[in-house]
PDB file of C-alpha atoms in Angstrom:
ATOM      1  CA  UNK A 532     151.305 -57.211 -46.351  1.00 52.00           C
ATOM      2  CA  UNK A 533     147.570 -57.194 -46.193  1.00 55.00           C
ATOM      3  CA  UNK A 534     147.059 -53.215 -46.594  1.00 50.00           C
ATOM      4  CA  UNK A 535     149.948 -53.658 -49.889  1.00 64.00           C
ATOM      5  CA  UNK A 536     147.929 -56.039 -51.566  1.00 68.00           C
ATOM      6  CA  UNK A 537     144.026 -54.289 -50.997  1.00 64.00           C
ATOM      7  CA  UNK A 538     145.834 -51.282 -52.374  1.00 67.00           C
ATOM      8  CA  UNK A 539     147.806 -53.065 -55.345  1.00 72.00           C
ATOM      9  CA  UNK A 540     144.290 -54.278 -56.361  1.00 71.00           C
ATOM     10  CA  UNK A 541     142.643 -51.347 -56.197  1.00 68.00           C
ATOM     11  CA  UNK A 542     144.932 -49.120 -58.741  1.00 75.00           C
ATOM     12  CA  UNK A 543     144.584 -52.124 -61.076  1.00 75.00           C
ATOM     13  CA  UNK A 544     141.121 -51.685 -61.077  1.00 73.00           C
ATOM     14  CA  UNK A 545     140.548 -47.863 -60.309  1.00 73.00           C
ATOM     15  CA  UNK A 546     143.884 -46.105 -62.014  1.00 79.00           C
ATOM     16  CA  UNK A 547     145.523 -49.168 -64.181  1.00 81.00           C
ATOM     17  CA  UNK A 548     147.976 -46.575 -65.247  1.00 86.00           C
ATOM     18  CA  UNK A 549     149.534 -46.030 -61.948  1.00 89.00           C
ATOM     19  CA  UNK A 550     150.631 -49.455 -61.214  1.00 85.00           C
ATOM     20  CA  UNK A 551     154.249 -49.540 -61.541  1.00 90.00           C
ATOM     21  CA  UNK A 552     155.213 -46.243 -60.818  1.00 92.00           C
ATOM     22  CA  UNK A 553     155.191 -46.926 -57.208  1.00 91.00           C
ATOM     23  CA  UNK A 554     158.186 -48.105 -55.151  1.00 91.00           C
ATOM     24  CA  UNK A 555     159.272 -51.473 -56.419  1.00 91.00           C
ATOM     25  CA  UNK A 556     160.000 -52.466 -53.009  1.00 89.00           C
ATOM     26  CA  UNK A 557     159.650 -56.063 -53.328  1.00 88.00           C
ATOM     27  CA  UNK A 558     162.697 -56.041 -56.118  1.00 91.00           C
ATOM     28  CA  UNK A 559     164.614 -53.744 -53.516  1.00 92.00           C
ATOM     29  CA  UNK A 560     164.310 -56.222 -50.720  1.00 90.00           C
ATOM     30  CA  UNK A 561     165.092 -59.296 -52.604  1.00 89.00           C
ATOM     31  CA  UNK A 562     168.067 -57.473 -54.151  1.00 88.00           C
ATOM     32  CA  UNK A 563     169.325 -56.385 -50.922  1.00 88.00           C
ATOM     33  CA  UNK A 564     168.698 -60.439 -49.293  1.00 84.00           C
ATOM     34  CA  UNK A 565     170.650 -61.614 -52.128  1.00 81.00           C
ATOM     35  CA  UNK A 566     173.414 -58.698 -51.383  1.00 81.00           C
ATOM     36  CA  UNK A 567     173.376 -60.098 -47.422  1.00 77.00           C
ATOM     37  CA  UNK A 568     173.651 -63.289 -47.317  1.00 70.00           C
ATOM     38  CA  UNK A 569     175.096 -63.545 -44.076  1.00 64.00           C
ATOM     39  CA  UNK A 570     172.440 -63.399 -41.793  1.00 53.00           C
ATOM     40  CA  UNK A 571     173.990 -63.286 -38.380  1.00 53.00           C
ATOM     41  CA  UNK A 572     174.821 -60.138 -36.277  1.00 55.00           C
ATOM     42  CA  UNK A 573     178.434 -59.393 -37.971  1.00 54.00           C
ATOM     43  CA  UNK A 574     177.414 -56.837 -41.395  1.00 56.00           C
ATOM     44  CA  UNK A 575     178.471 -58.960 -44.024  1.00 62.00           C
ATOM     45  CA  UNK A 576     180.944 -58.073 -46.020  1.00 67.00           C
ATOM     46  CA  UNK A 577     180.240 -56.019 -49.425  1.00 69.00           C
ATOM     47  CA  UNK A 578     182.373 -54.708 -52.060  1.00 72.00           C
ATOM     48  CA  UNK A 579     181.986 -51.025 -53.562  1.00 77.00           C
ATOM     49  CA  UNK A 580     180.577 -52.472 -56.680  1.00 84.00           C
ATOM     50  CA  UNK A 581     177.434 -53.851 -55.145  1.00 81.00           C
ATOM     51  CA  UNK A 582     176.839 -50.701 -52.937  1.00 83.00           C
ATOM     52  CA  UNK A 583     176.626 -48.873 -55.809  1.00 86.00           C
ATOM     53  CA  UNK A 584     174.870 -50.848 -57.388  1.00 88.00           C
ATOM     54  CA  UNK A 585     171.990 -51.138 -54.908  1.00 90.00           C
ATOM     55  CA  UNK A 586     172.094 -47.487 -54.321  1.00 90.00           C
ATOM     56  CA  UNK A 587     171.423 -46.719 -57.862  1.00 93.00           C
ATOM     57  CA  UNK A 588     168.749 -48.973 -57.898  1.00 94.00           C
ATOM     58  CA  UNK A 589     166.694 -46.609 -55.141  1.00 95.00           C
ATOM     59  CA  UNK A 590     168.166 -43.937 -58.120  1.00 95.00           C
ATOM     60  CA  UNK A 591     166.032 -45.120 -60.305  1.00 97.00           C
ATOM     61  CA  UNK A 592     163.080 -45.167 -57.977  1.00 97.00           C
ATOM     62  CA  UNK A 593     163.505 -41.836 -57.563  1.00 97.00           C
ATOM     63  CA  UNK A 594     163.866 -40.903 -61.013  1.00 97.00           C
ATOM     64  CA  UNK A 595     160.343 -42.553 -61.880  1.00 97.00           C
ATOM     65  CA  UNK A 596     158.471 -40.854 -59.153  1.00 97.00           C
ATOM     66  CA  UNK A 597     159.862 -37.862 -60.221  1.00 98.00           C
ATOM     67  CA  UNK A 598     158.995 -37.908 -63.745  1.00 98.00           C
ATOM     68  CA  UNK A 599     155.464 -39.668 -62.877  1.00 96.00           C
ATOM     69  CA  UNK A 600     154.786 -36.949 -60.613  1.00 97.00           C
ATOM     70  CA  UNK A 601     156.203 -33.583 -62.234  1.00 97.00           C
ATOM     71  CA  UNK A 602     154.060 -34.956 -65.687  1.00 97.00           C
ATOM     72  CA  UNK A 603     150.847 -35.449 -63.240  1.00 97.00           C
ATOM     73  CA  UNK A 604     151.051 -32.210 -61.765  1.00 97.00           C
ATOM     74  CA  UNK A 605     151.495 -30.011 -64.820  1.00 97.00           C
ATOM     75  CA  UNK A 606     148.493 -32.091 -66.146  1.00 97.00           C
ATOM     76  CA  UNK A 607     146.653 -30.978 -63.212  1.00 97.00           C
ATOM     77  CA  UNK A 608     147.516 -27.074 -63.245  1.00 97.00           C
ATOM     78  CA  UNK A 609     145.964 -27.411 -67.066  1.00 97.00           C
ATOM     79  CA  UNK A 610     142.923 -29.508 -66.163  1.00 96.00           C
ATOM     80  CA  UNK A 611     141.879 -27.133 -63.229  1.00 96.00           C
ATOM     81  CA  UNK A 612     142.557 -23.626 -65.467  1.00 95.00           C
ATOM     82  CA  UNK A 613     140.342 -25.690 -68.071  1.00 94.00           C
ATOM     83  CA  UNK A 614     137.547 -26.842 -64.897  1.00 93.00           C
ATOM     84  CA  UNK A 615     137.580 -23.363 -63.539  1.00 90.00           C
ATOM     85  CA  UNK A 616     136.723 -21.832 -66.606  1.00 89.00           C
ATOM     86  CA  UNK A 617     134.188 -23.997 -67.092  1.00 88.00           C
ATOM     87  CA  UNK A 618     132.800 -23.539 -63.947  1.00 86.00           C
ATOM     88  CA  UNK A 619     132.009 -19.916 -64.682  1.00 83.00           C
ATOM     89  CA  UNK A 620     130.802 -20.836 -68.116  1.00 81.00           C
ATOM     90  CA  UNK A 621     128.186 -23.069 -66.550  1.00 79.00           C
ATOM     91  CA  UNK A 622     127.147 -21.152 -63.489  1.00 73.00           C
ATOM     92  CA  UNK A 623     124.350 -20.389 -64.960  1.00 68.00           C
ATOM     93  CA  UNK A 624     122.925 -23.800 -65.523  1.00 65.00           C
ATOM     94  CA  UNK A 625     122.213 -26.183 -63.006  1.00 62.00           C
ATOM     95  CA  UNK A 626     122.640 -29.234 -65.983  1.00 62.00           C
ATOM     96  CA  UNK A 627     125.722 -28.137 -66.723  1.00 71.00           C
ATOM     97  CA  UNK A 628     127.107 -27.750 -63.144  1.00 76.00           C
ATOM     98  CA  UNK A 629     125.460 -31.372 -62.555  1.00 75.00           C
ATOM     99  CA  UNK A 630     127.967 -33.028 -65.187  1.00 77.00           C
ATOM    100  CA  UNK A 631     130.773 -30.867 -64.299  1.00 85.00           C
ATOM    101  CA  UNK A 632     130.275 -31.096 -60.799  1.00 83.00           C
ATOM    102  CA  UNK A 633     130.930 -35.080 -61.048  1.00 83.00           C
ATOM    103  CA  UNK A 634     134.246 -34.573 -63.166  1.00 88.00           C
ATOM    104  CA  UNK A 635     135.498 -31.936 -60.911  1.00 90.00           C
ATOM    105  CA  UNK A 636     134.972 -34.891 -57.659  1.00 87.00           C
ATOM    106  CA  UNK A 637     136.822 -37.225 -59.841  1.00 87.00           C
ATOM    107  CA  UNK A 638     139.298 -34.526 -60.358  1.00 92.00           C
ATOM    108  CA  UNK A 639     139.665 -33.926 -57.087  1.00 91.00           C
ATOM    109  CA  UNK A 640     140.123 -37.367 -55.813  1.00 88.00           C
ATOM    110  CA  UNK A 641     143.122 -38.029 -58.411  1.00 90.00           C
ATOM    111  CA  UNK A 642     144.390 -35.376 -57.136  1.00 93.00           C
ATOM    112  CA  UNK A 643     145.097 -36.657 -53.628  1.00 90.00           C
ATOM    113  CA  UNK A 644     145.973 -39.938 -54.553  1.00 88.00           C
ATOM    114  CA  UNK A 645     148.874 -38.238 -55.982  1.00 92.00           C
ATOM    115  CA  UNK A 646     149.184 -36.545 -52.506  1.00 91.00           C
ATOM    116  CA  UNK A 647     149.091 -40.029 -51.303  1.00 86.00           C
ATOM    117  CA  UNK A 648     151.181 -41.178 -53.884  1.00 90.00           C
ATOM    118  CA  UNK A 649     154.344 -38.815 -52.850  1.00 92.00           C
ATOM    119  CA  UNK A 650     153.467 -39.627 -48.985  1.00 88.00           C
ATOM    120  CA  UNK A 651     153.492 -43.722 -49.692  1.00 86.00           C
ATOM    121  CA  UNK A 652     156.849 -43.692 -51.734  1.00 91.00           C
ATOM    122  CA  UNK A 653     158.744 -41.541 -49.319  1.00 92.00           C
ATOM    123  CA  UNK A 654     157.563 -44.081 -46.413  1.00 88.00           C
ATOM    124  CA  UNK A 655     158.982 -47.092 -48.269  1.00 89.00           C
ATOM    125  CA  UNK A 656     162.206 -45.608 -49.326  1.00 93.00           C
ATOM    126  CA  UNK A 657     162.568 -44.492 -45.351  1.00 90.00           C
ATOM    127  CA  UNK A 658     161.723 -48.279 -45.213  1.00 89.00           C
ATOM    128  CA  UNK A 659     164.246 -50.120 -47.618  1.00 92.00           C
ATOM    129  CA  UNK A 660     167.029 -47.316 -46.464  1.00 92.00           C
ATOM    130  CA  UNK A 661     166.445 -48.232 -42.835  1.00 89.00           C
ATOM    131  CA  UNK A 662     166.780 -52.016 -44.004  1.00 89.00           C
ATOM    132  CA  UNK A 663     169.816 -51.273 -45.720  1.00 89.00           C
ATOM    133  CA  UNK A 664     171.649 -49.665 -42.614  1.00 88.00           C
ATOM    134  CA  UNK A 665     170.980 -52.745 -40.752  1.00 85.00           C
ATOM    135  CA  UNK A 666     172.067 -55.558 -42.521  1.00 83.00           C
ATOM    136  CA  UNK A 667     175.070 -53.479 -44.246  1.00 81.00           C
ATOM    137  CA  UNK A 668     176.447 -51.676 -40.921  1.00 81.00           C
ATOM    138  CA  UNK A 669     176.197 -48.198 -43.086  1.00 80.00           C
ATOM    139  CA  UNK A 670     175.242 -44.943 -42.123  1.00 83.00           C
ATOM    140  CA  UNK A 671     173.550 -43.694 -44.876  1.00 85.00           C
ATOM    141  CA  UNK A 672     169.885 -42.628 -43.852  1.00 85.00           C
ATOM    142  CA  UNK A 673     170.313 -39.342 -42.640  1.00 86.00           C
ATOM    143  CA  UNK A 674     171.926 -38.120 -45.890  1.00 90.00           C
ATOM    144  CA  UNK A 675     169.886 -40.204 -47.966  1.00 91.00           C
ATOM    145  CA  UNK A 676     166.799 -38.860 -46.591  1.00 91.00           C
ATOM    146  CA  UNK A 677     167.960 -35.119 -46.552  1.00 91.00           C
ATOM    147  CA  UNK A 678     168.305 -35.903 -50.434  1.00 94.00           C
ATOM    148  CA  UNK A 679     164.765 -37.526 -50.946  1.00 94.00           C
ATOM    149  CA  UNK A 680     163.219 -34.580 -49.456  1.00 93.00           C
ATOM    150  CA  UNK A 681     164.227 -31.956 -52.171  1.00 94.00           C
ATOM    151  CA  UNK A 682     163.245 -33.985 -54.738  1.00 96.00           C
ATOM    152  CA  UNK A 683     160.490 -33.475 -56.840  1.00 97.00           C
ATOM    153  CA  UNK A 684     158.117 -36.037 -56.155  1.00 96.00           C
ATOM    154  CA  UNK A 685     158.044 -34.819 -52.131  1.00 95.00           C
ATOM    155  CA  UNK A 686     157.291 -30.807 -53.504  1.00 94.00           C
ATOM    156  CA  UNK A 687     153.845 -30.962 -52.986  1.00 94.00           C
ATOM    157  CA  UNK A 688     152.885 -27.211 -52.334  1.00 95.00           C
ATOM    158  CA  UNK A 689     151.574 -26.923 -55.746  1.00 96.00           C
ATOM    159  CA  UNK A 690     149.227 -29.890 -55.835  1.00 95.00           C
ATOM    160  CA  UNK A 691     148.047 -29.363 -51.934  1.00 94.00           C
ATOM    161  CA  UNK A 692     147.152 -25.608 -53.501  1.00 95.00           C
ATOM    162  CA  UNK A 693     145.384 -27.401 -55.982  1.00 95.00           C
ATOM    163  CA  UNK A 694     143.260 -29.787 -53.737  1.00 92.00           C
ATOM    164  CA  UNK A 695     142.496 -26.897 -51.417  1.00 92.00           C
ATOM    165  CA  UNK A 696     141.274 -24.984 -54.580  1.00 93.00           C
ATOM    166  CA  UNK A 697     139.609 -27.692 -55.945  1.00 90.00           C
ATOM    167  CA  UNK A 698     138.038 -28.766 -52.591  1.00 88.00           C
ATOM    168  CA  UNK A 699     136.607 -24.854 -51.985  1.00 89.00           C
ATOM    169  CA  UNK A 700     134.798 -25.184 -55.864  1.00 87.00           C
ATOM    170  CA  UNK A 701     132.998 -28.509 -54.535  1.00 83.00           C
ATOM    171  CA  UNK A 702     131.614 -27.489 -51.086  1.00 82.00           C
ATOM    172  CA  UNK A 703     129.922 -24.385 -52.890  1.00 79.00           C
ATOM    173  CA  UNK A 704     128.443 -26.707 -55.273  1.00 75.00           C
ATOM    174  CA  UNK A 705     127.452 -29.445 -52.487  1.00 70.00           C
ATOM    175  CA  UNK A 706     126.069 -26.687 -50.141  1.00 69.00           C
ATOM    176  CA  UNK A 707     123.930 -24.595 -52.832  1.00 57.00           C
ATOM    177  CA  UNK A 708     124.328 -26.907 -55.894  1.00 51.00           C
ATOM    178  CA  UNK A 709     122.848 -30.624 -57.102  1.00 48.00           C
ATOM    179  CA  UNK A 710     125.446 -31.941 -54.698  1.00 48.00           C
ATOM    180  CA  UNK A 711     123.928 -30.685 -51.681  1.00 46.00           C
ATOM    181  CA  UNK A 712     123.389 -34.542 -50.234  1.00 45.00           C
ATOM    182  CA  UNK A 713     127.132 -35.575 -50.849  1.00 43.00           C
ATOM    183  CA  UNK A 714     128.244 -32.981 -48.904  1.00 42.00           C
ATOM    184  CA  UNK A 715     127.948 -34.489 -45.819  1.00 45.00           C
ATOM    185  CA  UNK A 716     130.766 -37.646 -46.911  1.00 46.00           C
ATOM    186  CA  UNK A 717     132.975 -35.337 -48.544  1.00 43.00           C
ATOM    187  CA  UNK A 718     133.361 -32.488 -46.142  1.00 41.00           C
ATOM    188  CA  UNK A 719     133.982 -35.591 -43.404  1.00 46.00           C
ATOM    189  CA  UNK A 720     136.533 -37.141 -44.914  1.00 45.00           C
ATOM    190  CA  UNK A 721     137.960 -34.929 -47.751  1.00 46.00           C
ATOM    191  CA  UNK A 722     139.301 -38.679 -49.847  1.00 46.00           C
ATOM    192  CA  UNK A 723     141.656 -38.693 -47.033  1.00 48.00           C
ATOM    193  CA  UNK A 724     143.381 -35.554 -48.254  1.00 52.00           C
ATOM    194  CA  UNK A 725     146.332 -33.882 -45.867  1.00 49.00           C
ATOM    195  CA  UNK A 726     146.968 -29.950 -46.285  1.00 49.00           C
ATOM    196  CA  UNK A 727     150.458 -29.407 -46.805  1.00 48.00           C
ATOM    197  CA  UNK A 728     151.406 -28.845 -43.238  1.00 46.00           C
ATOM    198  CA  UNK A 729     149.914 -32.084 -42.002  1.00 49.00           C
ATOM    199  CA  UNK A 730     151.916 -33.957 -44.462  1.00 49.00           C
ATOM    200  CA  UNK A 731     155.844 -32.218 -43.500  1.00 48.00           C
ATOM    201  CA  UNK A 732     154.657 -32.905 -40.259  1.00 47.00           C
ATOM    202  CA  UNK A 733     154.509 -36.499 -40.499  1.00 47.00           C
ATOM    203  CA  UNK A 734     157.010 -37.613 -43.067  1.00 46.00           C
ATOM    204  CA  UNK A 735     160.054 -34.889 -41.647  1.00 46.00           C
ATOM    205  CA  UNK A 736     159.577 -36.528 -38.362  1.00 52.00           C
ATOM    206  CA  UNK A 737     161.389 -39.538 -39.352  1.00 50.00           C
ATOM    207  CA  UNK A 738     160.802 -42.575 -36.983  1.00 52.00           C
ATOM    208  CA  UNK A 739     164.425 -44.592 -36.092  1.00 54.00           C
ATOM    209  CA  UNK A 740     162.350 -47.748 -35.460  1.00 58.00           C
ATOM    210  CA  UNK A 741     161.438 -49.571 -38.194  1.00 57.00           C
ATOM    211  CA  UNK A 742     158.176 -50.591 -36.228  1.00 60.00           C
ATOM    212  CA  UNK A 743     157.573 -46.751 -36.302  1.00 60.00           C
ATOM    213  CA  UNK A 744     158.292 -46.857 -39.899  1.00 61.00           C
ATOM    214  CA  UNK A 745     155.943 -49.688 -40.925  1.00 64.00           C
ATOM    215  CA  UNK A 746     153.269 -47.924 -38.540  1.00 65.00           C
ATOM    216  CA  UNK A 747     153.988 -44.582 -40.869  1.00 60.00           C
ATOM    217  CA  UNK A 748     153.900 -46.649 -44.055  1.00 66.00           C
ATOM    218  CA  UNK A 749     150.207 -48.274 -43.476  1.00 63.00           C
ATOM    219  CA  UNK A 750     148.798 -44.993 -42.398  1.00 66.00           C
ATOM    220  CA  UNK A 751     149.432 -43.479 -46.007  1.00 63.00           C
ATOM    221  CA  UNK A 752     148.410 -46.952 -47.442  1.00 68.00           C
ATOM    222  CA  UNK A 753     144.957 -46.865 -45.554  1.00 68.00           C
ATOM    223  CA  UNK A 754     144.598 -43.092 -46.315  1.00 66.00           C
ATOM    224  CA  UNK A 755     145.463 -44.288 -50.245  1.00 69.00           C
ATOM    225  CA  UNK A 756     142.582 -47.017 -49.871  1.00 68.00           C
ATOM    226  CA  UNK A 757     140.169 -44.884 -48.639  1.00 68.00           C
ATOM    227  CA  UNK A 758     140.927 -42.252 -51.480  1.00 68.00           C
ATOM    228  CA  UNK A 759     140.872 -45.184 -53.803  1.00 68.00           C
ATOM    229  CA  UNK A 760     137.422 -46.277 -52.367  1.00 68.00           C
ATOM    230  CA  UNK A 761     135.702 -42.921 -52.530  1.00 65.00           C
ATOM    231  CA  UNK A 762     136.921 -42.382 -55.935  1.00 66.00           C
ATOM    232  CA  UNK A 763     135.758 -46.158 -57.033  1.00 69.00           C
ATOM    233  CA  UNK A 764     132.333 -44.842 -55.820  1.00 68.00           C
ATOM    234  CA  UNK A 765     131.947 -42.004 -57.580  1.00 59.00           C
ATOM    235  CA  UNK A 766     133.100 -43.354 -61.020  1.00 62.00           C
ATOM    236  CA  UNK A 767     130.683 -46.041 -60.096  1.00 65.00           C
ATOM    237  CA  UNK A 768     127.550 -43.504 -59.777  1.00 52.00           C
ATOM    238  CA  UNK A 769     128.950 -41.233 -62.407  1.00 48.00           C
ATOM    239  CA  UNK A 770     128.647 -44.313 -65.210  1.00 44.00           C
ATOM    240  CA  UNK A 771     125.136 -44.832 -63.884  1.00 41.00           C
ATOM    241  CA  UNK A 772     123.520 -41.014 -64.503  1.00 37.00           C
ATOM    242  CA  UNK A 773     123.942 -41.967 -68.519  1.00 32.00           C
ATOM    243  CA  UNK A 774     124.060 -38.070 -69.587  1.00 28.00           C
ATOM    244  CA  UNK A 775     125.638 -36.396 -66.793  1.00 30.00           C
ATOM    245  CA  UNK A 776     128.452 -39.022 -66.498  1.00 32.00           C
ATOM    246  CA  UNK A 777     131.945 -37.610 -66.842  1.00 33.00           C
ATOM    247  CA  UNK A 778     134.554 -38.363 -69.126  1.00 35.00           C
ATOM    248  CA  UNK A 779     137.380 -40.532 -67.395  1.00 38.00           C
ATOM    249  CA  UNK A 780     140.872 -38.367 -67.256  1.00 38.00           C
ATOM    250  CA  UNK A 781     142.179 -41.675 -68.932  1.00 38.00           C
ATOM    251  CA  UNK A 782     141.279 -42.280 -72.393  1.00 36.00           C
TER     252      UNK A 782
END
């Protein structure tokens, strides 16, 4: 897929460190082709073993976006206690608010890419479950699903709290502070963040067709990009103010 590709590119290049903790749908698929051989309308035939098998592969999945994603957030509820404080530390002087001001954007847009992040995996597992069904005969969405959903990687009250937090800090600073002319772009567009409402709203609604699915799936990934962009752009001007250029959150 186009979209898949644009957006495998850009974490490479913008958040290296994020690269394989997405889905690894590609394995998924060719593990569940090799699993159906029999391509014709009768469900093949499987024994127990490779069920299992293939179902604890998506076990896994889950596993990794759950560990990627707990570790990220508590990393986050540090970072902003430590940006806050710093904040009121600095209020005082406009250089200082200039170089935060930058880190807390960068901040920010991390942030919902990991919205993004929890939004794009649950897509593709609704995906490869979906795919699953059909070429096996089973039944197992529905409960799969209801399972994915109370995992920890889909919680995402804490980090939406977070963003909205995060996002109130930068339009002060862009509407009185040395940010005033980015305001305009980020009070648009947000980095394609959702508030916590928009995003159960979309992902508990779970589309039967797998049309409706794919159409799901590229929205997040074109939300991702954009995030991706944005946040490509302001590392980009951040490395060219010299002094007031942040520290990356990855060294």
């Amino acid at each position: 897929m186009k979209f898949r590709k644009i957006l495998k590119r850009l974490i490479e290049q913008t958040l290296p460190g994020w690269g394989d903790k997405f889905l690894s749908y590609k394995n998924l698929k060719q593990q569940l082709k090799v699993m159906c051989l029999n391509d014709g309308h009768t469900p093949p035939q499987l024994d127990a073993n490779e069920l299992n098998h293939f179902l604890n592969l998506l076990h896994l999945e889950i596993d990794k976006f759950n560990t990627f994603f707990v570790d990220k957030e508590e990393e986050y509820v540090i970072k902003w206690k430590e940006l806050q404080d710093r904040v009121a530390e600095a209020v005082d002087s406009n250089v200082g608010l200039m170089s935060l001001g930058r880190e807390i954007v960068d901040f920010h847009g991390e942030m919902v890419l990991l919205e993004n992040y929890s939004a794009l995996n649950y897509t593709g597992l609704v995906k490869i479950i979906k795919k699953y069904d059909k070429k096996t005969g089973a039944l197992l969405r529905s409960p799969f699903i209801q399972d994915v959903v109370s995992q920890p990687f889909f919680e995402t009250d804490v980090l939406n709290k977070l963003v909205k937090e995060c996002e109130v800090i930068l339009s002060i600073l862009f509407t009185n502070g040395p940010y005033s002319s980015m305001s305009e772009d980020f009070m648009e567009n947000g980095f394609g963040s959702m508030s916590g409402s928009e995003n159960d709203e979309n992902v508990m609604e779970v589309p039967k067709e797998l049309a409706e699915i794919e159409n799901m799936e590229n929205m997040y990934i074109k939300l991702t990009l954009s995030a991706l962009h944005t946040l490509e752009e302001i590392r980009g001007r951040s490395s060219s103010v010299s002094m007031f250029s942040s520290p990356s959150p990855h060294n």
